[in-house]
């Protein structure tokens, strides 16, 4: 099995799992504020629809139309895919869940989109989900190198050692990335922290 196929199989599985988790939501729950500042759960799902349908050419055209403002680009994407009824947006998400189109970005960004936005939605709703550890770790490596201005945490991680408390050879020998004072947390919490999410103080120590 090729690495690319494995990558897309994981992304597709995460999209389908999220769709299943969202099926029973009430109208009130769809309006829940997500971990993405200013976006509801419904908005984040619309963003994921837009992400799944974006191609290399459409990304370049849309970015130029947004005058190279990534925030404006993302907001336009939400507005274009957000249906009046959340269940219609969810149905559209299921339709595009198995697409393999992508913006011209590293493959790891697909993990970031699927996993971080999955938590943006699930955590405020109290929905637990277990993500593939290798995918989370690959997303962490990517976000450590990505500037904050581009949605990553390079400046946050600079001069710090990330200690992944739930990954490594043993509990006494956890995975460690970088050098400097330690920042400890589970893989998913460290990924969210590196992605600019407001993680509770007890989650990252």
Short mmCIF file of C-alpha atoms in Angstrom, two decimals:
data_model
loop_
_atom_site.label_atom_id
_atom_site.label_comp_id
_atom_site.label_asym_id
_atom_site.label_seq_id
_atom_site.Cartn_x
_atom_site.Cartn_y
_atom_site.Cartn_z
CA UNK A 1 0.00 0.00 0.00
CA UNK A 2 1.46 3.36 -0.99
CA UNK A 3 2.06 6.07 1.60
CA UNK A 4 -0.23 8.43 -0.34
CA UNK A 5 -3.06 5.93 -0.31
CA UNK A 6 -2.64 5.38 3.42
CA UNK A 7 -2.71 9.14 3.96
CA UNK A 8 -5.98 9.60 2.10
CA UNK A 9 -7.57 6.54 3.68
CA UNK A 10 -6.95 8.07 7.11
CA UNK A 11 -8.35 11.44 6.06
CA UNK A 12 -11.43 9.83 4.53
CA UNK A 13 -12.01 7.70 7.62
CA UNK A 14 -11.77 10.77 9.87
CA UNK A 15 -14.25 12.69 7.72
CA UNK A 16 -16.75 9.82 7.83
CA UNK A 17 -16.33 9.39 11.59
CA UNK A 18 -16.99 13.08 12.14
CA UNK A 19 -20.10 12.95 9.96
CA UNK A 20 -21.40 10.04 12.02
CA UNK A 21 -20.74 11.92 15.26
CA UNK A 22 -22.66 14.96 14.01
CA UNK A 23 -25.73 13.15 12.71
CA UNK A 24 -27.73 13.33 15.98
CA UNK A 25 -27.03 17.01 16.77
CA UNK A 26 -29.89 19.32 17.68
CA UNK A 27 -30.28 22.79 16.17
CA UNK A 28 -28.94 24.28 19.41
CA UNK A 29 -25.85 22.07 19.29
CA UNK A 30 -25.11 23.08 15.70
CA UNK A 31 -24.94 26.70 16.92
CA UNK A 32 -22.38 25.84 19.63
CA UNK A 33 -19.23 28.03 19.46
CA UNK A 34 -16.32 25.92 18.25
CA UNK A 35 -12.67 26.17 19.29
CA UNK A 36 -12.19 28.34 16.18
CA UNK A 37 -12.78 31.88 17.38
CA UNK A 38 -15.88 33.34 15.74
CA UNK A 39 -17.03 30.08 14.15
CA UNK A 40 -19.83 27.79 15.27
CA UNK A 41 -19.78 24.02 14.93
CA UNK A 42 -21.80 24.48 11.73
CA UNK A 43 -19.27 26.98 10.38
CA UNK A 44 -16.34 24.62 10.96
CA UNK A 45 -18.14 21.84 9.12
CA UNK A 46 -18.76 24.19 6.19
CA UNK A 47 -15.04 24.97 6.20
CA UNK A 48 -14.27 21.26 6.02
CA UNK A 49 -16.58 20.92 3.02
CA UNK A 50 -14.72 23.77 1.36
CA UNK A 51 -11.38 22.19 2.21
CA UNK A 52 -12.43 18.85 0.73
CA UNK A 53 -13.57 20.44 -2.53
CA UNK A 54 -10.61 22.78 -3.01
CA UNK A 55 -8.23 22.00 -5.87
CA UNK A 56 -4.81 23.44 -6.57
CA UNK A 57 -6.16 25.73 -9.27
CA UNK A 58 -9.23 26.84 -7.34
CA UNK A 59 -7.08 27.61 -4.29
CA UNK A 60 -4.84 29.93 -6.26
CA UNK A 61 -7.82 31.67 -7.87
CA UNK A 62 -9.70 32.05 -4.58
CA UNK A 63 -6.62 33.30 -2.73
CA UNK A 64 -6.05 35.95 -5.38
CA UNK A 65 -9.73 36.97 -5.16
CA UNK A 66 -9.30 37.34 -1.40
CA UNK A 67 -6.23 39.53 -2.03
CA UNK A 68 -4.00 36.93 -0.38
CA UNK A 69 -5.79 37.32 2.95
CA UNK A 70 -6.06 33.77 4.35
CA UNK A 71 -8.68 34.75 6.94
CA UNK A 72 -10.84 36.28 4.22
CA UNK A 73 -10.25 33.22 2.04
CA UNK A 74 -11.44 30.86 4.80
CA UNK A 75 -14.45 33.01 5.63
CA UNK A 76 -15.53 33.08 2.00
CA UNK A 77 -15.18 29.33 1.88
CA UNK A 78 -17.45 28.93 4.90
CA UNK A 79 -20.05 31.26 3.43
CA UNK A 80 -20.03 29.43 0.10
CA UNK A 81 -20.58 25.99 1.67
CA UNK A 82 -22.74 26.75 4.72
CA UNK A 83 -26.30 25.71 3.96
CA UNK A 84 -29.35 27.18 5.68
CA UNK A 85 -30.01 23.81 7.34
CA UNK A 86 -27.05 22.18 9.12
CA UNK A 87 -28.18 18.73 8.02
CA UNK A 88 -27.86 19.86 4.41
CA UNK A 89 -24.27 20.95 5.09
CA UNK A 90 -23.69 17.57 6.73
CA UNK A 91 -25.13 15.77 3.70
CA UNK A 92 -22.78 17.74 1.46
CA UNK A 93 -19.86 16.82 3.74
CA UNK A 94 -20.71 13.14 3.33
CA UNK A 95 -20.81 13.62 -0.46
CA UNK A 96 -17.28 15.02 -0.57
CA UNK A 97 -15.74 12.91 2.22
CA UNK A 98 -13.82 10.64 -0.15
CA UNK A 99 -12.40 13.33 -2.40
CA UNK A 100 -8.63 13.53 -2.83
CA UNK A 101 -8.37 17.08 -4.15
CA UNK A 102 -6.24 19.48 -2.16
CA UNK A 103 -4.72 22.91 -2.00
CA UNK A 104 -1.02 23.00 -3.01
CA UNK A 105 0.21 22.33 0.52
CA UNK A 106 2.14 19.48 2.21
CA UNK A 107 0.22 16.25 2.76
CA UNK A 108 0.43 16.72 6.54
CA UNK A 109 -1.92 19.71 6.29
CA UNK A 110 -4.72 17.28 5.46
CA UNK A 111 -4.14 15.66 8.85
CA UNK A 112 -4.15 19.08 10.49
CA UNK A 113 -7.45 19.95 8.84
CA UNK A 114 -9.14 16.65 9.68
CA UNK A 115 -7.84 16.29 13.24
CA UNK A 116 -7.68 19.86 14.56
CA UNK A 117 -11.03 20.83 13.08
CA UNK A 118 -12.46 17.55 14.28
CA UNK A 119 -11.54 18.60 17.81
CA UNK A 120 -12.73 22.16 17.17
CA UNK A 121 -16.15 20.61 16.75
CA UNK A 122 -16.09 17.68 19.15
CA UNK A 123 -14.63 19.25 22.30
CA UNK A 124 -17.27 21.94 22.79
CA UNK A 125 -19.93 19.25 22.25
CA UNK A 126 -18.33 16.80 24.69
CA UNK A 127 -17.77 14.16 22.00
CA UNK A 128 -14.77 11.89 22.58
CA UNK A 129 -12.81 10.50 19.65
CA UNK A 130 -9.52 8.62 19.28
CA UNK A 131 -7.32 9.72 16.39
CA UNK A 132 -4.58 7.67 14.69
CA UNK A 133 -1.43 8.40 16.73
CA UNK A 134 0.93 8.44 13.74
CA UNK A 135 -1.26 10.97 11.95
CA UNK A 136 -1.38 13.22 15.02
CA UNK A 137 2.40 13.03 15.40
CA UNK A 138 2.95 13.86 11.72
CA UNK A 139 0.64 16.85 12.14
CA UNK A 140 2.63 17.98 15.20
CA UNK A 141 5.90 17.84 13.25
CA UNK A 142 4.30 19.93 10.50
CA UNK A 143 2.83 22.51 12.88
CA UNK A 144 6.17 22.91 14.70
CA UNK A 145 7.65 24.17 11.40
CA UNK A 146 4.68 26.29 10.33
CA UNK A 147 4.57 30.00 11.34
CA UNK A 148 1.77 31.21 13.59
CA UNK A 149 0.69 33.55 10.79
CA UNK A 150 0.02 30.46 8.67
CA UNK A 151 -1.91 28.63 11.39
CA UNK A 152 1.02 26.79 12.94
CA UNK A 153 3.05 27.10 16.11
CA UNK A 154 6.67 27.61 15.07
CA UNK A 155 7.12 30.62 17.34
CA UNK A 156 5.42 28.85 20.25
CA UNK A 157 7.70 25.82 19.91
CA UNK A 158 10.93 27.77 19.42
CA UNK A 159 13.41 26.98 22.16
CA UNK A 160 11.10 24.44 23.78
CA UNK A 161 11.04 20.67 24.03
CA UNK A 162 7.68 19.08 23.32
CA UNK A 163 7.09 15.98 25.43
CA UNK A 164 4.27 13.79 24.16
CA UNK A 165 3.05 12.05 27.30
CA UNK A 166 0.98 9.38 25.53
CA UNK A 167 3.47 8.37 22.82
CA UNK A 168 6.94 6.84 23.05
CA UNK A 169 8.61 3.58 23.86
CA UNK A 170 7.29 3.52 27.44
CA UNK A 171 5.43 5.82 29.82
CA UNK A 172 8.78 6.53 31.47
CA UNK A 173 10.36 7.30 28.10
CA UNK A 174 7.87 9.51 26.23
CA UNK A 175 8.41 10.94 22.78
CA UNK A 176 10.36 14.19 22.88
CA UNK A 177 10.74 16.77 20.10
CA UNK A 178 13.15 19.69 20.15
CA UNK A 179 15.42 21.15 22.83
CA UNK A 180 14.83 23.48 25.77
CA UNK A 181 12.35 23.77 28.63
CA UNK A 182 9.73 21.03 28.41
CA UNK A 183 6.14 21.56 27.36
CA UNK A 184 4.24 18.39 28.25
CA UNK A 185 0.88 17.17 27.02
CA UNK A 186 -0.93 14.44 25.15
CA UNK A 187 -0.33 14.33 21.41
CA UNK A 188 -3.72 15.78 20.59
CA UNK A 189 -3.40 18.57 23.19
CA UNK A 190 0.06 19.52 21.91
CA UNK A 191 -1.26 19.57 18.34
CA UNK A 192 -4.12 21.85 19.32
CA UNK A 193 -1.73 24.12 21.24
CA UNK A 194 0.56 24.33 18.21
CA UNK A 195 -2.50 25.18 16.11
CA UNK A 196 -3.39 28.20 18.23
CA UNK A 197 -6.20 26.68 20.23
CA UNK A 198 -6.90 27.88 23.77
CA UNK A 199 -6.12 24.67 25.63
CA UNK A 200 -6.87 24.55 29.36
CA UNK A 201 -3.75 25.18 31.51
CA UNK A 202 -3.91 21.70 33.05
CA UNK A 203 -3.73 20.11 29.59
CA UNK A 204 -0.32 21.60 28.80
CA UNK A 205 2.30 21.78 31.55
#
